Structure formats: structure tokens, C-alpha cells
Amino acid sequence: MGAPVADVAFTEGPADLTAPGPLRPVRLSALFGAHRTLVVYHLMFHPEADAACPMCSLWVDGFHGVAHHLQQHTAFVVVGKAPAAKLRAWGARRGWAGLRLLSSHGTDFNADLRAEHPNGDQRPMVSVLVRDGDGIRHFYSQPANFDDGAERGIDLLSPVWNMLDLLPQGRGDWYAANT
């Protein structure tokens, strides 16, 4: 099993993303619920940006569709670096009802899991954490881009990419837009 992970406090609001609040801290350890594992999608959403990364938003659109199936086997959350109000407004605009959207603003969580570079640039990534006794351990992370810059690191998790890859022309140079 991997390295220990700090039990950081995220900011979360009500399950209804359109509700104004209250915002509250929630510890990483509480996100597991009854599960031993927690899957985290690291959403690229810079604190100063007005919108999340369009491709990350496409990923979360796909996760939204299968989250209720995932939650039968593992806890699942989406973590963004943007302040909670921005993150929740973006989630409401995208229709991500039922997903746990957590703000890591003001924490080192993304950097600790290498979903953020030292200069603050973010990386889209999926991480799996495991509850180990009273602690939390990092089990696995995979960024969307491989270390050599090649893309497709987590493409198997996207129904959009899988469907486009079935077409004779493949996916081409298509990139998701903020719609």
C-alpha cells in the first residue's frame, strides 16, 4: 500500500448544488462512509478561473452518469481547487446533482497527490485512497496525460472517448467545449 495521506478538511455545501449553504468543513476520513476505498477525480478548476477545464467537465459528466453504480462499491468524490461557491455554481450549471463536489481551496491535498505542480498548475487525475485502520493511504493515481506527454492516461474511464474510438474516423482532434 502507498504512502499515508493527511486527513485534510475540504469545504462542502448541501447536496442540492443550487442551495446557498451553509458551507461546512468535511474531513477526508469522513468521505469514505461505509466503504474502505475512496475514488477521487481531481477536477482542474483554478481558484481564479470562472470555469473548470472543459475536458475535466466532460469527464465529470461521464462520472455523473455512473456514480450511483460506483457508490455501491466505493465512495466517489470530485475535488476542485476553486472556492466552494464557484465549484458548486459550476456543478449546478453542468447538472451534476448527486455528486459530492468538494473544494480543496487552501489545502495541500492536490499537491500532496501530485494533481498540482509546484507552480500551481493542475493535472486532471483519478486517485484511489484506502482506509487503513485509523489512517488513509494512497493506493493509486493516474493522470490524464502520461509522464511523456502522451494523452489517454485515463481514457478507459470515459464513455465519450470509448464511443468516438469506435467510429471509422476515431476521435480526431476533438476537444470538449464549455457547454
PDB file of N, CA, C and O in Angstrom, residues 24-100:
ATOM      1  N   ARG A  24     -19.583  23.858   4.880  1.00  0.00           N
ATOM      2  CA  ARG A  24     -19.038  23.273   6.099  1.00  0.00           C
ATOM      3  C   ARG A  24     -17.764  22.514   5.779  1.00  0.00           C
ATOM      4  O   ARG A  24     -17.592  22.040   4.649  1.00  0.00           O
ATOM      5  N   PRO A  25     -16.877  22.382   6.768  1.00  0.00           N
ATOM      6  CA  PRO A  25     -15.694  21.547   6.549  1.00  0.00           C
ATOM      7  C   PRO A  25     -16.075  20.076   6.660  1.00  0.00           C
ATOM      8  O   PRO A  25     -16.943  19.703   7.455  1.00  0.00           O
ATOM      9  N   VAL A  26     -15.440  19.245   5.846  1.00  0.00           N
ATOM     10  CA  VAL A  26     -15.609  17.801   5.924  1.00  0.00           C
ATOM     11  C   VAL A  26     -14.227  17.173   5.752  1.00  0.00           C
ATOM     12  O   VAL A  26     -13.483  17.524   4.850  1.00  0.00           O
ATOM     13  N   ARG A  27     -13.877  16.287   6.664  1.00  0.00           N
ATOM     14  CA  ARG A  27     -12.552  15.670   6.652  1.00  0.00           C
ATOM     15  C   ARG A  27     -12.501  14.540   5.634  1.00  0.00           C
ATOM     16  O   ARG A  27     -13.502  13.869   5.365  1.00  0.00           O
ATOM     17  N   LEU A  28     -11.331  14.355   5.078  1.00  0.00           N
ATOM     18  CA  LEU A  28     -11.105  13.284   4.116  1.00  0.00           C
ATOM     19  C   LEU A  28     -11.580  11.947   4.684  1.00  0.00           C
ATOM     20  O   LEU A  28     -12.239  11.169   3.996  1.00  0.00           O
ATOM     21  N   SER A  29     -11.265  11.675   5.931  1.00  0.00           N
ATOM     22  CA  SER A  29     -11.643  10.400   6.550  1.00  0.00           C
ATOM     23  C   SER A  29     -13.153  10.181   6.566  1.00  0.00           C
ATOM     24  O   SER A  29     -13.612   9.038   6.532  1.00  0.00           O
ATOM     25  N   ALA A  30     -13.946  11.241   6.588  1.00  0.00           N
ATOM     26  CA  ALA A  30     -15.404  11.118   6.617  1.00  0.00           C
ATOM     27  C   ALA A  30     -15.986  10.797   5.241  1.00  0.00           C
ATOM     28  O   ALA A  30     -17.139  10.385   5.135  1.00  0.00           O
ATOM     29  N   LEU A  31     -15.204  10.979   4.185  1.00  0.00           N
ATOM     30  CA  LEU A  31     -15.716  10.777   2.832  1.00  0.00           C
ATOM     31  C   LEU A  31     -15.880   9.311   2.462  1.00  0.00           C
ATOM     32  O   LEU A  31     -16.602   8.981   1.529  1.00  0.00           O
ATOM     33  N   PHE A  32     -15.228   8.428   3.191  1.00  0.00           N
ATOM     34  CA  PHE A  32     -15.298   7.006   2.885  1.00  0.00           C
ATOM     35  C   PHE A  32     -16.667   6.414   3.196  1.00  0.00           C
ATOM     36  O   PHE A  32     -17.070   5.426   2.583  1.00  0.00           O
ATOM     37  N   GLY A  33     -17.376   6.993   4.145  1.00  0.00           N
ATOM     38  CA  GLY A  33     -18.645   6.412   4.560  1.00  0.00           C
ATOM     39  C   GLY A  33     -18.433   4.982   5.017  1.00  0.00           C
ATOM     40  O   GLY A  33     -17.527   4.689   5.791  1.00  0.00           O
ATOM     41  N   ALA A  34     -19.230   4.058   4.503  1.00  0.00           N
ATOM     42  CA  ALA A  34     -19.133   2.645   4.878  1.00  0.00           C
ATOM     43  C   ALA A  34     -18.093   1.892   4.055  1.00  0.00           C
ATOM     44  O   ALA A  34     -17.891   0.707   4.273  1.00  0.00           O
ATOM     45  N   HIS A  35     -17.457   2.573   3.119  1.00  0.00           N
ATOM     46  CA  HIS A  35     -16.517   1.905   2.209  1.00  0.00           C
ATOM     47  C   HIS A  35     -15.086   1.961   2.723  1.00  0.00           C
ATOM     48  O   HIS A  35     -14.705   2.860   3.458  1.00  0.00           O
ATOM     49  N   ARG A  36     -14.296   1.028   2.274  1.00  0.00           N
ATOM     50  CA  ARG A  36     -12.859   1.019   2.599  1.00  0.00           C
ATOM     51  C   ARG A  36     -12.072   1.849   1.588  1.00  0.00           C
ATOM     52  O   ARG A  36     -10.950   2.260   1.847  1.00  0.00           O
ATOM     53  N   THR A  37     -12.641   2.066   0.408  1.00  0.00           N
ATOM     54  CA  THR A  37     -11.945   2.805  -0.647  1.00  0.00           C
ATOM     55  C   THR A  37     -12.698   4.080  -1.015  1.00  0.00           C
ATOM     56  O   THR A  37     -13.911   4.179  -0.851  1.00  0.00           O
ATOM     57  N   LEU A  38     -11.929   5.019  -1.532  1.00  0.00           N
ATOM     58  CA  LEU A  38     -12.467   6.302  -1.996  1.00  0.00           C
ATOM     59  C   LEU A  38     -11.805   6.624  -3.328  1.00  0.00           C
ATOM     60  O   LEU A  38     -10.575   6.638  -3.424  1.00  0.00           O
ATOM     61  N   VAL A  39     -12.613   6.880  -4.347  1.00  0.00           N
ATOM     62  CA  VAL A  39     -12.119   7.314  -5.644  1.00  0.00           C
ATOM     63  C   VAL A  39     -12.312   8.822  -5.725  1.00  0.00           C
ATOM     64  O   VAL A  39     -13.407   9.328  -5.458  1.00  0.00           O
ATOM     65  N   VAL A  40     -11.236   9.520  -6.089  1.00  0.00           N
ATOM     66  CA  VAL A  40     -11.254  10.983  -6.199  1.00  0.00           C
ATOM     67  C   VAL A  40     -10.941  11.360  -7.640  1.00  0.00           C
ATOM     68  O   VAL A  40      -9.938  10.910  -8.200  1.00  0.00           O
ATOM     69  N   TYR A  41     -11.815  12.180  -8.243  1.00  0.00           N
ATOM     70  CA  TYR A  41     -11.451  12.799  -9.517  1.00  0.00           C
ATOM     71  C   TYR A  41     -10.992  14.209  -9.196  1.00  0.00           C
ATOM     72  O   TYR A  41     -11.717  14.995  -8.578  1.00  0.00           O
ATOM     73  N   HIS A  42      -9.766  14.535  -9.621  1.00  0.00           N
ATOM     74  CA  HIS A  42      -9.181  15.855  -9.393  1.00  0.00           C
ATOM     75  C   HIS A  42      -9.573  16.749 -10.568  1.00  0.00           C
ATOM     76  O   HIS A  42      -8.992  16.655 -11.652  1.00  0.00           O
ATOM     77  N   LEU A  43     -10.561  17.592 -10.362  1.00  0.00           N
ATOM     78  CA  LEU A  43     -11.092  18.499 -11.379  1.00  0.00           C
ATOM     79  C   LEU A  43     -10.190  19.725 -11.490  1.00  0.00           C
ATOM     80  O   LEU A  43      -9.945  20.411 -10.487  1.00  0.00           O
ATOM     81  N   MET A  44      -9.710  20.009 -12.693  1.00  0.00           N
ATOM     82  CA  MET A  44      -8.893  21.206 -12.895  1.00  0.00           C
ATOM     83  C   MET A  44      -9.808  22.439 -12.884  1.00  0.00           C
ATOM     84  O   MET A  44     -10.589  22.642 -13.807  1.00  0.00           O
ATOM     85  N   PHE A  45      -9.729  23.186 -11.813  1.00  0.00           N
ATOM     86  CA  PHE A  45     -10.539  24.395 -11.670  1.00  0.00           C
ATOM     87  C   PHE A  45      -9.726  25.345 -10.803  1.00  0.00           C
ATOM     88  O   PHE A  45      -9.756  25.301  -9.573  1.00  0.00           O
ATOM     89  N   HIS A  46      -8.955  26.193 -11.445  1.00  0.00           N
ATOM     90  CA  HIS A  46      -8.075  27.128 -10.742  1.00  0.00           C
ATOM     91  C   HIS A  46      -8.911  28.091  -9.906  1.00  0.00           C
ATOM     92  O   HIS A  46      -9.975  28.531 -10.336  1.00  0.00           O
ATOM     93  N   PRO A  47      -8.448  28.437  -8.721  1.00  0.00           N
ATOM     94  CA  PRO A  47      -9.214  29.337  -7.852  1.00  0.00           C
ATOM     95  C   PRO A  47      -9.597  30.667  -8.489  1.00  0.00           C
ATOM     96  O   PRO A  47     -10.626  31.245  -8.150  1.00  0.00           O
ATOM     97  N   GLU A  48      -8.788  31.156  -9.423  1.00  0.00           N
ATOM     98  CA  GLU A  48      -9.074  32.446 -10.049  1.00  0.00           C
ATOM     99  C   GLU A  48      -9.873  32.323 -11.336  1.00  0.00           C
ATOM    100  O   GLU A  48     -10.292  33.325 -11.908  1.00  0.00           O
ATOM    101  N   ALA A  49     -10.117  31.092 -11.804  1.00  0.00           N
ATOM    102  CA  ALA A  49     -10.859  30.871 -13.051  1.00  0.00           C
ATOM    103  C   ALA A  49     -12.362  30.990 -12.795  1.00  0.00           C
ATOM    104  O   ALA A  49     -12.838  30.857 -11.669  1.00  0.00           O
ATOM    105  N   ASP A  50     -13.079  31.262 -13.876  1.00  0.00           N
ATOM    106  CA  ASP A  50     -14.540  31.338 -13.783  1.00  0.00           C
ATOM    107  C   ASP A  50     -15.211  30.025 -14.168  1.00  0.00           C
ATOM    108  O   ASP A  50     -16.422  29.877 -13.993  1.00  0.00           O
ATOM    109  N   ALA A  51     -14.437  29.110 -14.727  1.00  0.00           N
ATOM    110  CA  ALA A  51     -14.990  27.827 -15.166  1.00  0.00           C
ATOM    111  C   ALA A  51     -13.935  26.744 -14.994  1.00  0.00           C
ATOM    112  O   ALA A  51     -12.737  27.017 -15.012  1.00  0.00           O
ATOM    113  N   ALA A  52     -14.402  25.529 -14.845  1.00  0.00           N
ATOM    114  CA  ALA A  52     -13.489  24.389 -14.788  1.00  0.00           C
ATOM    115  C   ALA A  52     -12.992  24.075 -16.194  1.00  0.00           C
ATOM    116  O   ALA A  52     -13.558  24.527 -17.200  1.00  0.00           O
ATOM    117  N   CYS A  53     -11.948  23.296 -16.257  1.00  0.00           N
ATOM    118  CA  CYS A  53     -11.416  22.824 -17.535  1.00  0.00           C
ATOM    119  C   CYS A  53     -12.537  22.136 -18.317  1.00  0.00           C
ATOM    120  O   CYS A  53     -13.280  21.325 -17.760  1.00  0.00           O
ATOM    121  N   PRO A  54     -12.681  22.448 -19.612  1.00  0.00           N
ATOM    122  CA  PRO A  54     -13.752  21.830 -20.395  1.00  0.00           C
ATOM    123  C   PRO A  54     -13.617  20.305 -20.489  1.00  0.00           C
ATOM    124  O   PRO A  54     -14.609  19.594 -20.413  1.00  0.00           O
ATOM    125  N   MET A  55     -12.401  19.810 -20.640  1.00  0.00           N
ATOM    126  CA  MET A  55     -12.239  18.367 -20.753  1.00  0.00           C
ATOM    127  C   MET A  55     -12.518  17.699 -19.417  1.00  0.00           C
ATOM    128  O   MET A  55     -13.153  16.647 -19.359  1.00  0.00           O
ATOM    129  N   CYS A  56     -12.067  18.306 -18.317  1.00  0.00           N
ATOM    130  CA  CYS A  56     -12.390  17.765 -16.990  1.00  0.00           C
ATOM    131  C   CYS A  56     -13.902  17.735 -16.777  1.00  0.00           C
ATOM    132  O   CYS A  56     -14.437  16.803 -16.175  1.00  0.00           O
ATOM    133  N   SER A  57     -14.583  18.764 -17.258  1.00  0.00           N
ATOM    134  CA  SER A  57     -16.036  18.815 -17.116  1.00  0.00           C
ATOM    135  C   SER A  57     -16.688  17.666 -17.891  1.00  0.00           C
ATOM    136  O   SER A  57     -17.659  17.070 -17.414  1.00  0.00           O
ATOM    137  N   LEU A  58     -16.140  17.336 -19.051  1.00  0.00           N
ATOM    138  CA  LEU A  58     -16.635  16.191 -19.809  1.00  0.00           C
ATOM    139  C   LEU A  58     -16.448  14.911 -18.997  1.00  0.00           C
ATOM    140  O   LEU A  58     -17.340  14.064 -18.933  1.00  0.00           O
ATOM    141  N   TRP A  59     -15.281  14.761 -18.359  1.00  0.00           N
ATOM    142  CA  TRP A  59     -15.033  13.584 -17.527  1.00  0.00           C
ATOM    143  C   TRP A  59     -16.075  13.480 -16.431  1.00  0.00           C
ATOM    144  O   TRP A  59     -16.640  12.409 -16.192  1.00  0.00           O
ATOM    145  N   VAL A  60     -16.322  14.579 -15.735  1.00  0.00           N
ATOM    146  CA  VAL A  60     -17.272  14.545 -14.627  1.00  0.00           C
ATOM    147  C   VAL A  60     -18.687  14.310 -15.142  1.00  0.00           C
ATOM    148  O   VAL A  60     -19.469  13.623 -14.490  1.00  0.00           O
ATOM    149  N   ASP A  61     -19.023  14.825 -16.328  1.00  0.00           N
ATOM    150  CA  ASP A  61     -20.321  14.495 -16.931  1.00  0.00           C
ATOM    151  C   ASP A  61     -20.484  12.976 -17.014  1.00  0.00           C
ATOM    152  O   ASP A  61     -21.533  12.425 -16.686  1.00  0.00           O
ATOM    153  N   GLY A  62     -19.437  12.291 -17.472  1.00  0.00           N
ATOM    154  CA  GLY A  62     -19.487  10.830 -17.583  1.00  0.00           C
ATOM    155  C   GLY A  62     -19.560  10.152 -16.229  1.00  0.00           C
ATOM    156  O   GLY A  62     -20.323   9.199 -16.032  1.00  0.00           O
ATOM    157  N   PHE A  63     -18.777  10.632 -15.265  1.00  0.00           N
ATOM    158  CA  PHE A  63     -18.815  10.051 -13.916  1.00  0.00           C
ATOM    159  C   PHE A  63     -20.191  10.250 -13.276  1.00  0.00           C
ATOM    160  O   PHE A  63     -20.673   9.386 -12.550  1.00  0.00           O
ATOM    161  N   HIS A  64     -20.808  11.401 -13.565  1.00  0.00           N
ATOM    162  CA  HIS A  64     -22.132  11.687 -13.024  1.00  0.00           C
ATOM    163  C   HIS A  64     -23.110  10.587 -13.423  1.00  0.00           C
ATOM    164  O   HIS A  64     -23.931  10.146 -12.623  1.00  0.00           O
ATOM    165  N   GLY A  65     -22.993  10.118 -14.651  1.00  0.00           N
ATOM    166  CA  GLY A  65     -23.911   9.094 -15.143  1.00  0.00           C
ATOM    167  C   GLY A  65     -23.748   7.728 -14.496  1.00  0.00           C
ATOM    168  O   GLY A  65     -24.680   6.921 -14.492  1.00  0.00           O
ATOM    169  N   VAL A  66     -22.581   7.455 -13.955  1.00  0.00           N
ATOM    170  CA  VAL A  66     -22.328   6.128 -13.365  1.00  0.00           C
ATOM    171  C   VAL A  66     -22.082   6.181 -11.860  1.00  0.00           C
ATOM    172  O   VAL A  66     -21.859   5.141 -11.242  1.00  0.00           O
ATOM    173  N   ALA A  67     -22.136   7.350 -11.264  1.00  0.00           N
ATOM    174  CA  ALA A  67     -21.787   7.498  -9.845  1.00  0.00           C
ATOM    175  C   ALA A  67     -22.637   6.620  -8.943  1.00  0.00           C
ATOM    176  O   ALA A  67     -22.132   6.027  -7.983  1.00  0.00           O
ATOM    177  N   HIS A  68     -23.926   6.505  -9.241  1.00  0.00           N
ATOM    178  CA  HIS A  68     -24.778   5.686  -8.365  1.00  0.00           C
ATOM    179  C   HIS A  68     -24.384   4.213  -8.426  1.00  0.00           C
ATOM    180  O   HIS A  68     -24.542   3.487  -7.447  1.00  0.00           O
ATOM    181  N   HIS A  69     -23.827   3.760  -9.530  1.00  0.00           N
ATOM    182  CA  HIS A  69     -23.323   2.392  -9.614  1.00  0.00           C
ATOM    183  C   HIS A  69     -22.006   2.267  -8.838  1.00  0.00           C
ATOM    184  O   HIS A  69     -21.799   1.294  -8.116  1.00  0.00           O
ATOM    185  N   LEU A  70     -21.127   3.245  -9.011  1.00  0.00           N
ATOM    186  CA  LEU A  70     -19.852   3.230  -8.293  1.00  0.00           C
ATOM    187  C   LEU A  70     -20.064   3.198  -6.789  1.00  0.00           C
ATOM    188  O   LEU A  70     -19.368   2.487  -6.063  1.00  0.00           O
ATOM    189  N   GLN A  71     -21.030   3.981  -6.327  1.00  0.00           N
ATOM    190  CA  GLN A  71     -21.240   4.145  -4.896  1.00  0.00           C
ATOM    191  C   GLN A  71     -21.733   2.870  -4.219  1.00  0.00           C
ATOM    192  O   GLN A  71     -21.751   2.797  -2.992  1.00  0.00           O
ATOM    193  N   GLN A  72     -22.078   1.853  -4.987  1.00  0.00           N
ATOM    194  CA  GLN A  72     -22.410   0.558  -4.400  1.00  0.00           C
ATOM    195  C   GLN A  72     -21.145  -0.174  -3.967  1.00  0.00           C
ATOM    196  O   GLN A  72     -21.206  -1.097  -3.160  1.00  0.00           O
ATOM    197  N   HIS A  73     -19.985   0.240  -4.501  1.00  0.00           N
ATOM    198  CA  HIS A  73     -18.730  -0.459  -4.252  1.00  0.00           C
ATOM    199  C   HIS A  73     -17.647   0.411  -3.625  1.00  0.00           C
ATOM    200  O   HIS A  73     -16.720  -0.114  -3.020  1.00  0.00           O
ATOM    201  N   THR A  74     -17.733   1.712  -3.795  1.00  0.00           N
ATOM    202  CA  THR A  74     -16.692   2.622  -3.322  1.00  0.00           C
ATOM    203  C   THR A  74     -17.293   4.008  -3.108  1.00  0.00           C
ATOM    204  O   THR A  74     -18.314   4.349  -3.720  1.00  0.00           O
ATOM    205  N   ALA A  75     -16.682   4.790  -2.265  1.00  0.00           N
ATOM    206  CA  ALA A  75     -17.064   6.194  -2.166  1.00  0.00           C
ATOM    207  C   ALA A  75     -16.446   6.920  -3.360  1.00  0.00           C
ATOM    208  O   ALA A  75     -15.390   6.528  -3.862  1.00  0.00           O
ATOM    209  N   PHE A  76     -17.110   7.957  -3.848  1.00  0.00           N
ATOM    210  CA  PHE A  76     -16.633   8.699  -5.018  1.00  0.00           C
ATOM    211  C   PHE A  76     -16.882  10.183  -4.793  1.00  0.00           C
ATOM    212  O   PHE A  76     -17.986  10.577  -4.407  1.00  0.00           O
ATOM    213  N   VAL A  77     -15.852  11.007  -5.033  1.00  0.00           N
ATOM    214  CA  VAL A  77     -15.977  12.450  -4.900  1.00  0.00           C
ATOM    215  C   VAL A  77     -15.221  13.140  -6.034  1.00  0.00           C
ATOM    216  O   VAL A  77     -14.324  12.568  -6.646  1.00  0.00           O
ATOM    217  N   VAL A  78     -15.609  14.374  -6.280  1.00  0.00           N
ATOM    218  CA  VAL A  78     -14.907  15.250  -7.215  1.00  0.00           C
ATOM    219  C   VAL A  78     -14.328  16.390  -6.383  1.00  0.00           C
ATOM    220  O   VAL A  78     -15.061  17.035  -5.624  1.00  0.00           O
ATOM    221  N   VAL A  79     -13.021  16.596  -6.516  1.00  0.00           N
ATOM    222  CA  VAL A  79     -12.334  17.638  -5.753  1.00  0.00           C
ATOM    223  C   VAL A  79     -11.777  18.675  -6.710  1.00  0.00           C
ATOM    224  O   VAL A  79     -11.075  18.330  -7.662  1.00  0.00           O
ATOM    225  N   GLY A  80     -12.097  19.937  -6.474  1.00  0.00           N
ATOM    226  CA  GLY A  80     -11.571  21.046  -7.260  1.00  0.00           C
ATOM    227  C   GLY A  80     -10.894  22.058  -6.355  1.00  0.00           C
ATOM    228  O   GLY A  80     -11.276  22.221  -5.193  1.00  0.00           O
ATOM    229  N   LYS A  81      -9.915  22.764  -6.884  1.00  0.00           N
ATOM    230  CA  LYS A  81      -9.148  23.750  -6.105  1.00  0.00           C
ATOM    231  C   LYS A  81      -9.894  25.089  -5.975  1.00  0.00           C
ATOM    232  O   LYS A  81      -9.577  25.906  -5.125  1.00  0.00           O
ATOM    233  N   ALA A  82     -10.890  25.312  -6.821  1.00  0.00           N
ATOM    234  CA  ALA A  82     -11.652  26.564  -6.767  1.00  0.00           C
ATOM    235  C   ALA A  82     -12.412  26.658  -5.444  1.00  0.00           C
ATOM    236  O   ALA A  82     -12.730  25.638  -4.833  1.00  0.00           O
ATOM    237  N   PRO A  83     -12.707  27.879  -4.991  1.00  0.00           N
ATOM    238  CA  PRO A  83     -13.535  28.024  -3.795  1.00  0.00           C
ATOM    239  C   PRO A  83     -14.880  27.313  -3.973  1.00  0.00           C
ATOM    240  O   PRO A  83     -15.389  27.173  -5.099  1.00  0.00           O
ATOM    241  N   ALA A  84     -15.444  26.877  -2.874  1.00  0.00           N
ATOM    242  CA  ALA A  84     -16.664  26.062  -2.906  1.00  0.00           C
ATOM    243  C   ALA A  84     -17.801  26.724  -3.678  1.00  0.00           C
ATOM    244  O   ALA A  84     -18.514  26.052  -4.431  1.00  0.00           O
ATOM    245  N   ALA A  85     -18.001  28.012  -3.526  1.00  0.00           N
ATOM    246  CA  ALA A  85     -19.114  28.685  -4.213  1.00  0.00           C
ATOM    247  C   ALA A  85     -18.972  28.577  -5.734  1.00  0.00           C
ATOM    248  O   ALA A  85     -19.947  28.294  -6.443  1.00  0.00           O
ATOM    249  N   LYS A  86     -17.768  28.779  -6.243  1.00  0.00           N
ATOM    250  CA  LYS A  86     -17.530  28.656  -7.693  1.00  0.00           C
ATOM    251  C   LYS A  86     -17.727  27.221  -8.157  1.00  0.00           C
ATOM    252  O   LYS A  86     -18.337  26.968  -9.199  1.00  0.00           O
ATOM    253  N   LEU A  87     -17.195  26.304  -7.395  1.00  0.00           N
ATOM    254  CA  LEU A  87     -17.299  24.895  -7.748  1.00  0.00           C
ATOM    255  C   LEU A  87     -18.759  24.446  -7.776  1.00  0.00           C
ATOM    256  O   LEU A  87     -19.203  23.768  -8.704  1.00  0.00           O
ATOM    257  N   ARG A  88     -19.517  24.849  -6.779  1.00  0.00           N
ATOM    258  CA  ARG A  88     -20.930  24.472  -6.709  1.00  0.00           C
ATOM    259  C   ARG A  88     -21.742  25.112  -7.838  1.00  0.00           C
ATOM    260  O   ARG A  88     -22.608  24.474  -8.423  1.00  0.00           O
ATOM    261  N   ALA A  89     -21.451  26.367  -8.158  1.00  0.00           N
ATOM    262  CA  ALA A  89     -22.156  27.030  -9.255  1.00  0.00           C
ATOM    263  C   ALA A  89     -21.859  26.320 -10.580  1.00  0.00           C
ATOM    264  O   ALA A  89     -22.757  26.130 -11.405  1.00  0.00           O
ATOM    265  N   TRP A  90     -20.604  25.930 -10.775  1.00  0.00           N
ATOM    266  CA  TRP A  90     -20.238  25.208 -11.994  1.00  0.00           C
ATOM    267  C   TRP A  90     -20.949  23.851 -12.043  1.00  0.00           C
ATOM    268  O   TRP A  90     -21.488  23.457 -13.072  1.00  0.00           O
ATOM    269  N   GLY A  91     -20.957  23.144 -10.930  1.00  0.00           N
ATOM    270  CA  GLY A  91     -21.632  21.851 -10.869  1.00  0.00           C
ATOM    271  C   GLY A  91     -23.123  21.978 -11.153  1.00  0.00           C
ATOM    272  O   GLY A  91     -23.706  21.148 -11.858  1.00  0.00           O
ATOM    273  N   ALA A  92     -23.765  23.013 -10.622  1.00  0.00           N
ATOM    274  CA  ALA A  92     -25.197  23.233 -10.882  1.00  0.00           C
ATOM    275  C   ALA A  92     -25.426  23.523 -12.354  1.00  0.00           C
ATOM    276  O   ALA A  92     -26.369  23.001 -12.963  1.00  0.00           O
ATOM    277  N   ARG A  93     -24.561  24.341 -12.945  1.00  0.00           N
ATOM    278  CA  ARG A  93     -24.683  24.663 -14.374  1.00  0.00           C
ATOM    279  C   ARG A  93     -24.557  23.403 -15.228  1.00  0.00           C
ATOM    280  O   ARG A  93     -25.247  23.256 -16.228  1.00  0.00           O
ATOM    281  N   ARG A  94     -23.673  22.486 -14.830  1.00  0.00           N
ATOM    282  CA  ARG A  94     -23.450  21.253 -15.583  1.00  0.00           C
ATOM    283  C   ARG A  94     -24.486  20.176 -15.278  1.00  0.00           C
ATOM    284  O   ARG A  94     -24.542  19.162 -15.956  1.00  0.00           O
ATOM    285  N   GLY A  95     -25.288  20.363 -14.237  1.00  0.00           N
ATOM    286  CA  GLY A  95     -26.300  19.374 -13.886  1.00  0.00           C
ATOM    287  C   GLY A  95     -25.759  18.190 -13.102  1.00  0.00           C
ATOM    288  O   GLY A  95     -26.278  17.083 -13.200  1.00  0.00           O
ATOM    289  N   TRP A  96     -24.737  18.424 -12.279  1.00  0.00           N
ATOM    290  CA  TRP A  96     -24.094  17.340 -11.540  1.00  0.00           C
ATOM    291  C   TRP A  96     -24.785  17.039 -10.213  1.00  0.00           C
ATOM    292  O   TRP A  96     -24.136  16.752  -9.209  1.00  0.00           O
ATOM    293  N   ALA A  97     -26.097  17.061 -10.196  1.00  0.00           N
ATOM    294  CA  ALA A  97     -26.847  16.739  -8.980  1.00  0.00           C
ATOM    295  C   ALA A  97     -26.480  15.331  -8.525  1.00  0.00           C
ATOM    296  O   ALA A  97     -26.355  14.409  -9.334  1.00  0.00           O
ATOM    297  N   GLY A  98     -26.297  15.179  -7.224  1.00  0.00           N
ATOM    298  CA  GLY A  98     -25.998  13.867  -6.667  1.00  0.00           C
ATOM    299  C   GLY A  98     -24.524  13.558  -6.532  1.00  0.00           C
ATOM    300  O   GLY A  98     -24.164  12.570  -5.897  1.00  0.00           O
ATOM    301  N   LEU A  99     -23.651  14.367  -7.129  1.00  0.00           N
ATOM    302  CA  LEU A  99     -22.210  14.168  -6.957  1.00  0.00           C
ATOM    303  C   LEU A  99     -21.720  14.973  -5.759  1.00  0.00           C
ATOM    304  O   LEU A  99     -22.185  16.089  -5.531  1.00  0.00           O
ATOM    305  N   ARG A 100     -20.779  14.429  -5.042  1.00  0.00           N
ATOM    306  CA  ARG A 100     -20.146  15.188  -3.956  1.00  0.00           C
ATOM    307  C   ARG A 100     -19.028  16.017  -4.559  1.00  0.00           C
ATOM    308  O   ARG A 100     -18.031  15.478  -5.037  1.00  0.00           O
TER     309      ARG A 100
END
